[in-house]
Amino acid sequence: MYDAPNLGAKVEQKTNKIEANGVQVYYGDTHAIKDVSVAIESNTVTAFIGPSGCGKSTFLRCLNRMNDTIDICRIEGDIRLDGEDIYDKRVDPVQLRAKVGMVFQKPNPFPKSIYDNIAYGPRIHGLAKSKADLDEIVEKSLRRGAIWNEVKDRLHEPGTGLSGGQQQRLCIARAIATEPEVLLMDEPCSALDPIATAQVEELIDELRAQYSVVIVTHSMQQAARVSQKTAFFHLGHLVEYDNTSTIFTNPRDERTESYITGRIG
Amino acid sequence: MNAGLVILAVIALATLGYFVGRARALAKAGGDIRGLHSLPNYYGQTVFLFTAVPALLVCVGWLLLQPLYVEHRVSDMITPADIAEGSSQSLVMADIRRIATGLDTAVARGALTGADLSSLSADATDVRALLAGVGVALASEVKGSVLAAAKEYRAATATLKMAMSVVVILIALAGFVLSLRRLRPDFRARNVSETAIKALLILASSVAILTTVGIIFSLVFETANFFGLHSAADFFFGLTWNPQFRGGSDLGILPLLWGTLYVSFVALLFAVPIGLLVAIYLSEYASNRVRTIVKPAVEILAGIPTIVYGLFALITVGPLLRDYFAQPLGLGTSSSSVLTAGLVMGVMLIPFVSSLSDDVINAVPQSMRDGSYGLGATQSETVKQVILPAALPGIVGAILLAASRAIGETMIVVMGAGAAAKLSLNPLEAMTTITVKIVSQLTGDTEFASPETLVAFALGLSLFVVTLGLNVLALYIVRKYREQYE
C-alpha cells in the first residue's frame, strides 16, 4: 500500500496557503537558495525532495522564520502566508511560528513530562482557560498525534523515556497542540525505523484534513506515498514543482528524472 | 658518590640503552622495520625503562629506609643516662645528627684529618668549640657516648651510601644487559611501553588520592588528641567560643559554624542570581563579539587574589555599609560585618557560578531551543521553561561548588567580617567563621599540645566534612539527572 504514488489529489477546491516569490537565501557568502518561487496549497501535503545540501531544509526554515535565529543568514524576496508578507516588520516571528508549526529531523521532546510537553505551546499562547481545558487539548493533540493509546497511562512520565518513533509522534502532537495552520516537517522520519515511519506517514496523511503540511524528505518513496505536490530542489534552485504523480511518472526536467531514477543525488 | 650522581649515572646509562636498543632491534630485523613487531623507538624505550625504572625504585627505597636503619642502630648506643633532664630521645638524636654533619664539615674543611677523627674523644678535645669553628653551633657540651654515637652514625651513613651506589648501578647494568638480550624482532615492545604509560598514569592519580588520605589522617589523629583533652559535647553543642590561655576554655563550634553558614548564605544570595543571569545573557542573548569580551572579563574576577578582595571589603565596602546602612538604621557601628564579607565574597563567586552555568547551558542541545522556538515561544520563555530545567542539575552542581568555595574562604572573612565569634541574626554585626578561627588558634602563643591549639584540627575536620558532603551531594545531583537529558 505504500508503493503506489498517491494519485488522490484534486478532490476539493484548494487555495494557496503560502506563496513564495523570488526567495534568495544567503549564509554569509554562500548563496543557498536561488530565486525560488512556490505556492503551497491548503489541505495538501507538499514534499520537498532533492539531494543533500540542495537547500530544501533551508527553504523550509524560511517559511516560519526559523532562520532568524542564525546570525549570518540573510533572506530576500517575498513569502506570504494567506496573502500577508511574513517578513514584514509588523509581523512578529514568534506569533508566526505559532501559526506555522515545525517538526524536526531528530525527535526533540523537552525534558519534561509527556503532558507538559504537549501543554507547552497552549500554555505559552494562553489557549486553555482552565486545567480541564488544558487536559482536553492535551488529550485531543495526543489522539491526533496517534499516540494517545500508548501514553494515556503515563502522561506524567518524562517524554524522553519514549521510544524514538513515539518521541517523534509526541513532537508532532506537540506541534499540533498550538493549533497551527501549516505544519513544517524537516525529515521527520530519518531517525525512525520502518514501522515507526509507517505510523508517522499514516499520521501525516490524516493531518492533511486540517492542515497544510510541508515535508522535507530524502526518501523518494516517502514523498510518493504521502504527498500530493512535490518540489524538486537542486543546488539551491527549485527545478520542478508539480503534482506528485506528474513528478514521479512524467517529469518535465531531465534533472528531476535523473534524480528520481537515481542517476544524480 | 652521592645520590644525585648515582641517579644521573643511571639515567645516562638508560639513555645509552635507548640508542643501543633501537639500533640492535633494527640490526636483528636485518634493517627492515617491517620485520619488527614494533617501531624501533619502542625497543629503545624498553631498554631505557628496564635500565632506569628498577634501579631508580631501589634508589628511592634505599634513601627512604637508610636513615631509619641508621638511627635504629645508633639509638641502641644511647643510654637513658645520656638523656638530660627536660630533654628527650628525639632531641638527643637530633644532636647526634648535627654532630655527624659537623664532623663531616670539619673533615671537608681540613680542620680534622681522618686519623684525628678516629682518635677524637670527648674527654681530650673540646668538640663543641671545634664544631663551632666550622659553623655548627651546639646547645651543650658533647658527652662521650653521644660523640661515639655520632661517629657511628657518620660511619654507617657513609658505608650505606657507598653500598647504595654500587647496588643501584649494578641493578641498572643488569637491566641494561638483560633487556638488550631479550630484544628479538617478535618482542612486543609497544605493549611494554603501553604498560609503562599506564603505570605512570596510575602513579599520577595515586599521588592525588594518597595526599587526600594523608590530609584526612593528619586531621583525624590530631582531632582524636583534641577530643582526648576536651569534651566532644562542648565542642559540638557549645554555644560559646571563648578560648583562654590558662585553659578551661569554652570551645563550642556552633557560633563559628553559624558565622560560616551565614556569610556563605549572604554570598550565595548575591552570587547565584547574578551569576545565573550573566550565564543566561552570555549563552543565549549575547552576540559572539560581546561574548568574547564579556566572558574573559567576568572570569578575571576569579583570578583576583582573595586578599585583594579582603582589602576591598576592609577599606571600601565595610565603611560604606557602616556609614549608609548600619549607623542610620541603628543596626550596628562596626565596619566589619557579615554583610560586608558576604557581598564581597559574592562578587568573588560570580565567575564560579556564571562560568560553570554558562558551560552547562551551552551544553543543552540546540534541538531543544529549535523545538521551543518552533512552537512560537520567545527567547525568555524558552530559557525559563526549557533551557533552565534542562540545565538545572548542572546549575545546582555549580552552585554547590560555589558554596563549598564560600565555606572554605578565609581572607575575605578575616578582613570583612571580623574575628568576633557571635551567634546573632543581625547581618550588620561582626561575626567570624571556622576558617578564621583555625588560623588564629594555630598561630597563637599557646602550647601545641593544648586543646586551644588542637581545636583547630577538629574545626578543620568539621569543615572538611561539611564541604565534602556538599561536593558529594553536588556530584550525586549532577549524575542523577544527567542521563535523563541525554
PDB file of N, CA, C and O in Angstrom, chain A residues 11-49:
ATOM      1  N   VAL A  11      -9.223  16.762  -5.099  1.00  0.00           N
ATOM      2  CA  VAL A  11     -10.509  16.278  -4.633  1.00  0.00           C
ATOM      3  C   VAL A  11     -11.407  17.469  -4.361  1.00  0.00           C
ATOM      4  O   VAL A  11     -12.587  17.464  -4.663  1.00  0.00           O
ATOM      5  N   GLU A  12     -10.803  18.504  -3.813  1.00  0.00           N
ATOM      6  CA  GLU A  12     -11.630  19.662  -3.457  1.00  0.00           C
ATOM      7  C   GLU A  12     -10.956  20.932  -3.984  1.00  0.00           C
ATOM      8  O   GLU A  12      -9.800  20.910  -4.393  1.00  0.00           O
ATOM      9  N   GLN A  13     -11.647  22.033  -3.906  1.00  0.00           N
ATOM     10  CA  GLN A  13     -11.073  23.291  -4.352  1.00  0.00           C
ATOM     11  C   GLN A  13     -10.019  23.742  -3.356  1.00  0.00           C
ATOM     12  O   GLN A  13     -10.256  23.814  -2.166  1.00  0.00           O
ATOM     13  N   LYS A  14      -8.799  24.015  -3.805  1.00  0.00           N
ATOM     14  CA  LYS A  14      -7.747  24.380  -2.875  1.00  0.00           C
ATOM     15  C   LYS A  14      -7.321  25.817  -3.093  1.00  0.00           C
ATOM     16  O   LYS A  14      -7.330  26.325  -4.203  1.00  0.00           O
ATOM     17  N   THR A  15      -6.919  26.442  -1.979  1.00  0.00           N
ATOM     18  CA  THR A  15      -6.403  27.799  -2.073  1.00  0.00           C
ATOM     19  C   THR A  15      -4.927  27.773  -1.762  1.00  0.00           C
ATOM     20  O   THR A  15      -4.437  26.844  -1.141  1.00  0.00           O
ATOM     21  N   ASN A  16      -4.233  28.798  -2.186  1.00  0.00           N
ATOM     22  CA  ASN A  16      -2.813  28.865  -1.868  1.00  0.00           C
ATOM     23  C   ASN A  16      -2.630  29.373  -0.443  1.00  0.00           C
ATOM     24  O   ASN A  16      -3.048  30.471  -0.102  1.00  0.00           O
ATOM     25  N   LYS A  17      -2.003  28.525   0.396  1.00  0.00           N
ATOM     26  CA  LYS A  17      -1.788  28.910   1.795  1.00  0.00           C
ATOM     27  C   LYS A  17      -0.535  29.789   1.887  1.00  0.00           C
ATOM     28  O   LYS A  17      -0.540  30.832   2.512  1.00  0.00           O
ATOM     29  N   ILE A  18       0.538  29.317   1.277  1.00  0.00           N
ATOM     30  CA  ILE A  18       1.791  30.072   1.303  1.00  0.00           C
ATOM     31  C   ILE A  18       2.224  30.334  -0.131  1.00  0.00           C
ATOM     32  O   ILE A  18       2.190  29.434  -0.968  1.00  0.00           O
ATOM     33  N   GLU A  19       2.585  31.579  -0.378  1.00  0.00           N
ATOM     34  CA  GLU A  19       3.118  31.906  -1.703  1.00  0.00           C
ATOM     35  C   GLU A  19       4.493  32.518  -1.527  1.00  0.00           C
ATOM     36  O   GLU A  19       4.660  33.509  -0.828  1.00  0.00           O
ATOM     37  N   ALA A  20       5.488  31.888  -2.158  1.00  0.00           N
ATOM     38  CA  ALA A  20       6.836  32.442  -2.088  1.00  0.00           C
ATOM     39  C   ALA A  20       7.216  32.930  -3.473  1.00  0.00           C
ATOM     40  O   ALA A  20       6.966  32.249  -4.463  1.00  0.00           O
ATOM     41  N   ASN A  21       7.803  34.123  -3.516  1.00  0.00           N
ATOM     42  CA  ASN A  21       8.207  34.681  -4.803  1.00  0.00           C
ATOM     43  C   ASN A  21       9.640  35.186  -4.756  1.00  0.00           C
ATOM     44  O   ASN A  21       9.980  36.016  -3.922  1.00  0.00           O
ATOM     45  N   GLY A  22      10.461  34.669  -5.642  1.00  0.00           N
ATOM     46  CA  GLY A  22      11.841  35.150  -5.777  1.00  0.00           C
ATOM     47  C   GLY A  22      12.621  35.132  -4.487  1.00  0.00           C
ATOM     48  O   GLY A  22      13.284  36.101  -4.138  1.00  0.00           O
ATOM     49  N   VAL A  23      12.564  34.025  -3.765  1.00  0.00           N
ATOM     50  CA  VAL A  23      13.262  33.971  -2.476  1.00  0.00           C
ATOM     51  C   VAL A  23      14.745  33.643  -2.686  1.00  0.00           C
ATOM     52  O   VAL A  23      15.093  32.713  -3.411  1.00  0.00           O
ATOM     53  N   GLN A  24      15.592  34.466  -2.083  1.00  0.00           N
ATOM     54  CA  GLN A  24      17.045  34.234  -2.094  1.00  0.00           C
ATOM     55  C   GLN A  24      17.483  34.096  -0.638  1.00  0.00           C
ATOM     56  O   GLN A  24      17.068  34.883   0.195  1.00  0.00           O
ATOM     57  N   VAL A  25      18.331  33.121  -0.361  1.00  0.00           N
ATOM     58  CA  VAL A  25      18.866  32.993   0.994  1.00  0.00           C
ATOM     59  C   VAL A  25      20.384  32.925   0.910  1.00  0.00           C
ATOM     60  O   VAL A  25      20.939  32.225   0.061  1.00  0.00           O
ATOM     61  N   TYR A  26      21.015  33.706   1.758  1.00  0.00           N
ATOM     62  CA  TYR A  26      22.479  33.704   1.817  1.00  0.00           C
ATOM     63  C   TYR A  26      22.917  33.301   3.226  1.00  0.00           C
ATOM     64  O   TYR A  26      22.390  33.800   4.220  1.00  0.00           O
ATOM     65  N   TYR A  27      23.868  32.381   3.310  1.00  0.00           N
ATOM     66  CA  TYR A  27      24.550  32.106   4.586  1.00  0.00           C
ATOM     67  C   TYR A  27      25.915  32.751   4.470  1.00  0.00           C
ATOM     68  O   TYR A  27      26.806  32.196   3.841  1.00  0.00           O
ATOM     69  N   GLY A  28      26.103  33.901   5.044  1.00  0.00           N
ATOM     70  CA  GLY A  28      27.369  34.601   4.852  1.00  0.00           C
ATOM     71  C   GLY A  28      27.554  34.853   3.361  1.00  0.00           C
ATOM     72  O   GLY A  28      26.742  35.534   2.741  1.00  0.00           O
ATOM     73  N   ASP A  29      28.595  34.266   2.773  1.00  0.00           N
ATOM     74  CA  ASP A  29      28.851  34.476   1.349  1.00  0.00           C
ATOM     75  C   ASP A  29      28.206  33.402   0.472  1.00  0.00           C
ATOM     76  O   ASP A  29      28.225  33.506  -0.747  1.00  0.00           O
ATOM     77  N   THR A  30      27.678  32.371   1.109  1.00  0.00           N
ATOM     78  CA  THR A  30      27.103  31.277   0.319  1.00  0.00           C
ATOM     79  C   THR A  30      25.680  31.625  -0.100  1.00  0.00           C
ATOM     80  O   THR A  30      24.858  32.020   0.725  1.00  0.00           O
ATOM     81  N   HIS A  31      25.412  31.447  -1.367  1.00  0.00           N
ATOM     82  CA  HIS A  31      24.069  31.696  -1.888  1.00  0.00           C
ATOM     83  C   HIS A  31      23.316  30.370  -1.843  1.00  0.00           C
ATOM     84  O   HIS A  31      23.497  29.522  -2.709  1.00  0.00           O
ATOM     85  N   ALA A  32      22.530  30.155  -0.783  1.00  0.00           N
ATOM     86  CA  ALA A  32      21.976  28.820  -0.540  1.00  0.00           C
ATOM     87  C   ALA A  32      20.697  28.553  -1.309  1.00  0.00           C
ATOM     88  O   ALA A  32      20.457  27.445  -1.775  1.00  0.00           O
ATOM     89  N   ILE A  33      19.862  29.578  -1.440  1.00  0.00           N
ATOM     90  CA  ILE A  33      18.594  29.419  -2.169  1.00  0.00           C
ATOM     91  C   ILE A  33      18.568  30.473  -3.267  1.00  0.00           C
ATOM     92  O   ILE A  33      18.757  31.657  -3.015  1.00  0.00           O
ATOM     93  N   LYS A  34      18.370  29.999  -4.484  1.00  0.00           N
ATOM     94  CA  LYS A  34      18.456  30.922  -5.617  1.00  0.00           C
ATOM     95  C   LYS A  34      17.096  31.079  -6.292  1.00  0.00           C
ATOM     96  O   LYS A  34      16.640  30.177  -6.994  1.00  0.00           O
ATOM     97  N   ASP A  35      16.474  32.208  -6.038  1.00  0.00           N
ATOM     98  CA  ASP A  35      15.274  32.610  -6.754  1.00  0.00           C
ATOM     99  C   ASP A  35      14.200  31.525  -6.777  1.00  0.00           C
ATOM    100  O   ASP A  35      13.833  31.020  -7.824  1.00  0.00           O
ATOM    101  N   VAL A  36      13.720  31.159  -5.605  1.00  0.00           N
ATOM    102  CA  VAL A  36      12.708  30.105  -5.528  1.00  0.00           C
ATOM    103  C   VAL A  36      11.322  30.725  -5.404  1.00  0.00           C
ATOM    104  O   VAL A  36      11.094  31.601  -4.577  1.00  0.00           O
ATOM    105  N   SER A  37      10.426  30.284  -6.275  1.00  0.00           N
ATOM    106  CA  SER A  37       9.030  30.709  -6.177  1.00  0.00           C
ATOM    107  C   SER A  37       8.170  29.463  -6.116  1.00  0.00           C
ATOM    108  O   SER A  37       8.341  28.547  -6.916  1.00  0.00           O
ATOM    109  N   VAL A  38       7.283  29.425  -5.128  1.00  0.00           N
ATOM    110  CA  VAL A  38       6.464  28.226  -4.980  1.00  0.00           C
ATOM    111  C   VAL A  38       5.163  28.616  -4.283  1.00  0.00           C
ATOM    112  O   VAL A  38       5.134  29.543  -3.479  1.00  0.00           O
ATOM    113  N   ALA A  39       4.082  27.932  -4.633  1.00  0.00           N
ATOM    114  CA  ALA A  39       2.812  28.170  -3.959  1.00  0.00           C
ATOM    115  C   ALA A  39       2.385  26.887  -3.266  1.00  0.00           C
ATOM    116  O   ALA A  39       2.262  25.846  -3.914  1.00  0.00           O
ATOM    117  N   ILE A  40       2.189  26.981  -1.949  1.00  0.00           N
ATOM    118  CA  ILE A  40       1.829  25.777  -1.192  1.00  0.00           C
ATOM    119  C   ILE A  40       0.356  25.833  -0.869  1.00  0.00           C
ATOM    120  O   ILE A  40      -0.150  26.814  -0.323  1.00  0.00           O
ATOM    121  N   GLU A  41      -0.348  24.763  -1.240  1.00  0.00           N
ATOM    122  CA  GLU A  41      -1.804  24.777  -1.122  1.00  0.00           C
ATOM    123  C   GLU A  41      -2.270  24.326   0.253  1.00  0.00           C
ATOM    124  O   GLU A  41      -1.570  23.604   0.944  1.00  0.00           O
ATOM    125  N   SER A  42      -3.457  24.762   0.596  1.00  0.00           N
ATOM    126  CA  SER A  42      -4.030  24.321   1.865  1.00  0.00           C
ATOM    127  C   SER A  42      -4.504  22.873   1.743  1.00  0.00           C
ATOM    128  O   SER A  42      -4.756  22.376   0.641  1.00  0.00           O
ATOM    129  N   ASN A  43      -4.615  22.221   2.864  1.00  0.00           N
ATOM    130  CA  ASN A  43      -5.076  20.831   2.929  1.00  0.00           C
ATOM    131  C   ASN A  43      -4.350  19.915   1.950  1.00  0.00           C
ATOM    132  O   ASN A  43      -4.946  19.053   1.327  1.00  0.00           O
ATOM    133  N   THR A  44      -3.065  20.162   1.842  1.00  0.00           N
ATOM    134  CA  THR A  44      -2.262  19.372   0.921  1.00  0.00           C
ATOM    135  C   THR A  44      -0.961  19.003   1.624  1.00  0.00           C
ATOM    136  O   THR A  44      -0.457  19.767   2.439  1.00  0.00           O
ATOM    137  N   VAL A  45      -0.430  17.820   1.302  1.00  0.00           N
ATOM    138  CA  VAL A  45       0.913  17.510   1.752  1.00  0.00           C
ATOM    139  C   VAL A  45       1.861  17.822   0.607  1.00  0.00           C
ATOM    140  O   VAL A  45       1.719  17.286  -0.492  1.00  0.00           O
ATOM    141  N   THR A  46       2.777  18.735   0.840  1.00  0.00           N
ATOM    142  CA  THR A  46       3.751  19.108  -0.180  1.00  0.00           C
ATOM    143  C   THR A  46       5.102  18.551   0.229  1.00  0.00           C
ATOM    144  O   THR A  46       5.535  18.770   1.360  1.00  0.00           O
ATOM    145  N   ALA A  47       5.749  17.824  -0.681  1.00  0.00           N
ATOM    146  CA  ALA A  47       7.057  17.256  -0.335  1.00  0.00           C
ATOM    147  C   ALA A  47       8.150  18.047  -1.021  1.00  0.00           C
ATOM    148  O   ALA A  47       8.003  18.442  -2.178  1.00  0.00           O
ATOM    149  N   PHE A  48       9.223  18.311  -0.278  1.00  0.00           N
ATOM    150  CA  PHE A  48      10.428  18.897  -0.877  1.00  0.00           C
ATOM    151  C   PHE A  48      11.443  17.776  -0.979  1.00  0.00           C
ATOM    152  O   PHE A  48      11.827  17.187   0.044  1.00  0.00           O
ATOM    153  N   ILE A  49      11.876  17.478  -2.186  1.00  0.00           N
ATOM    154  CA  ILE A  49      12.907  16.445  -2.320  1.00  0.00           C
ATOM    155  C   ILE A  49      14.135  17.051  -3.002  1.00  0.00           C
ATOM    156  O   ILE A  49      14.074  18.160  -3.545  1.00  0.00           O
TER     157      ILE A  49
END
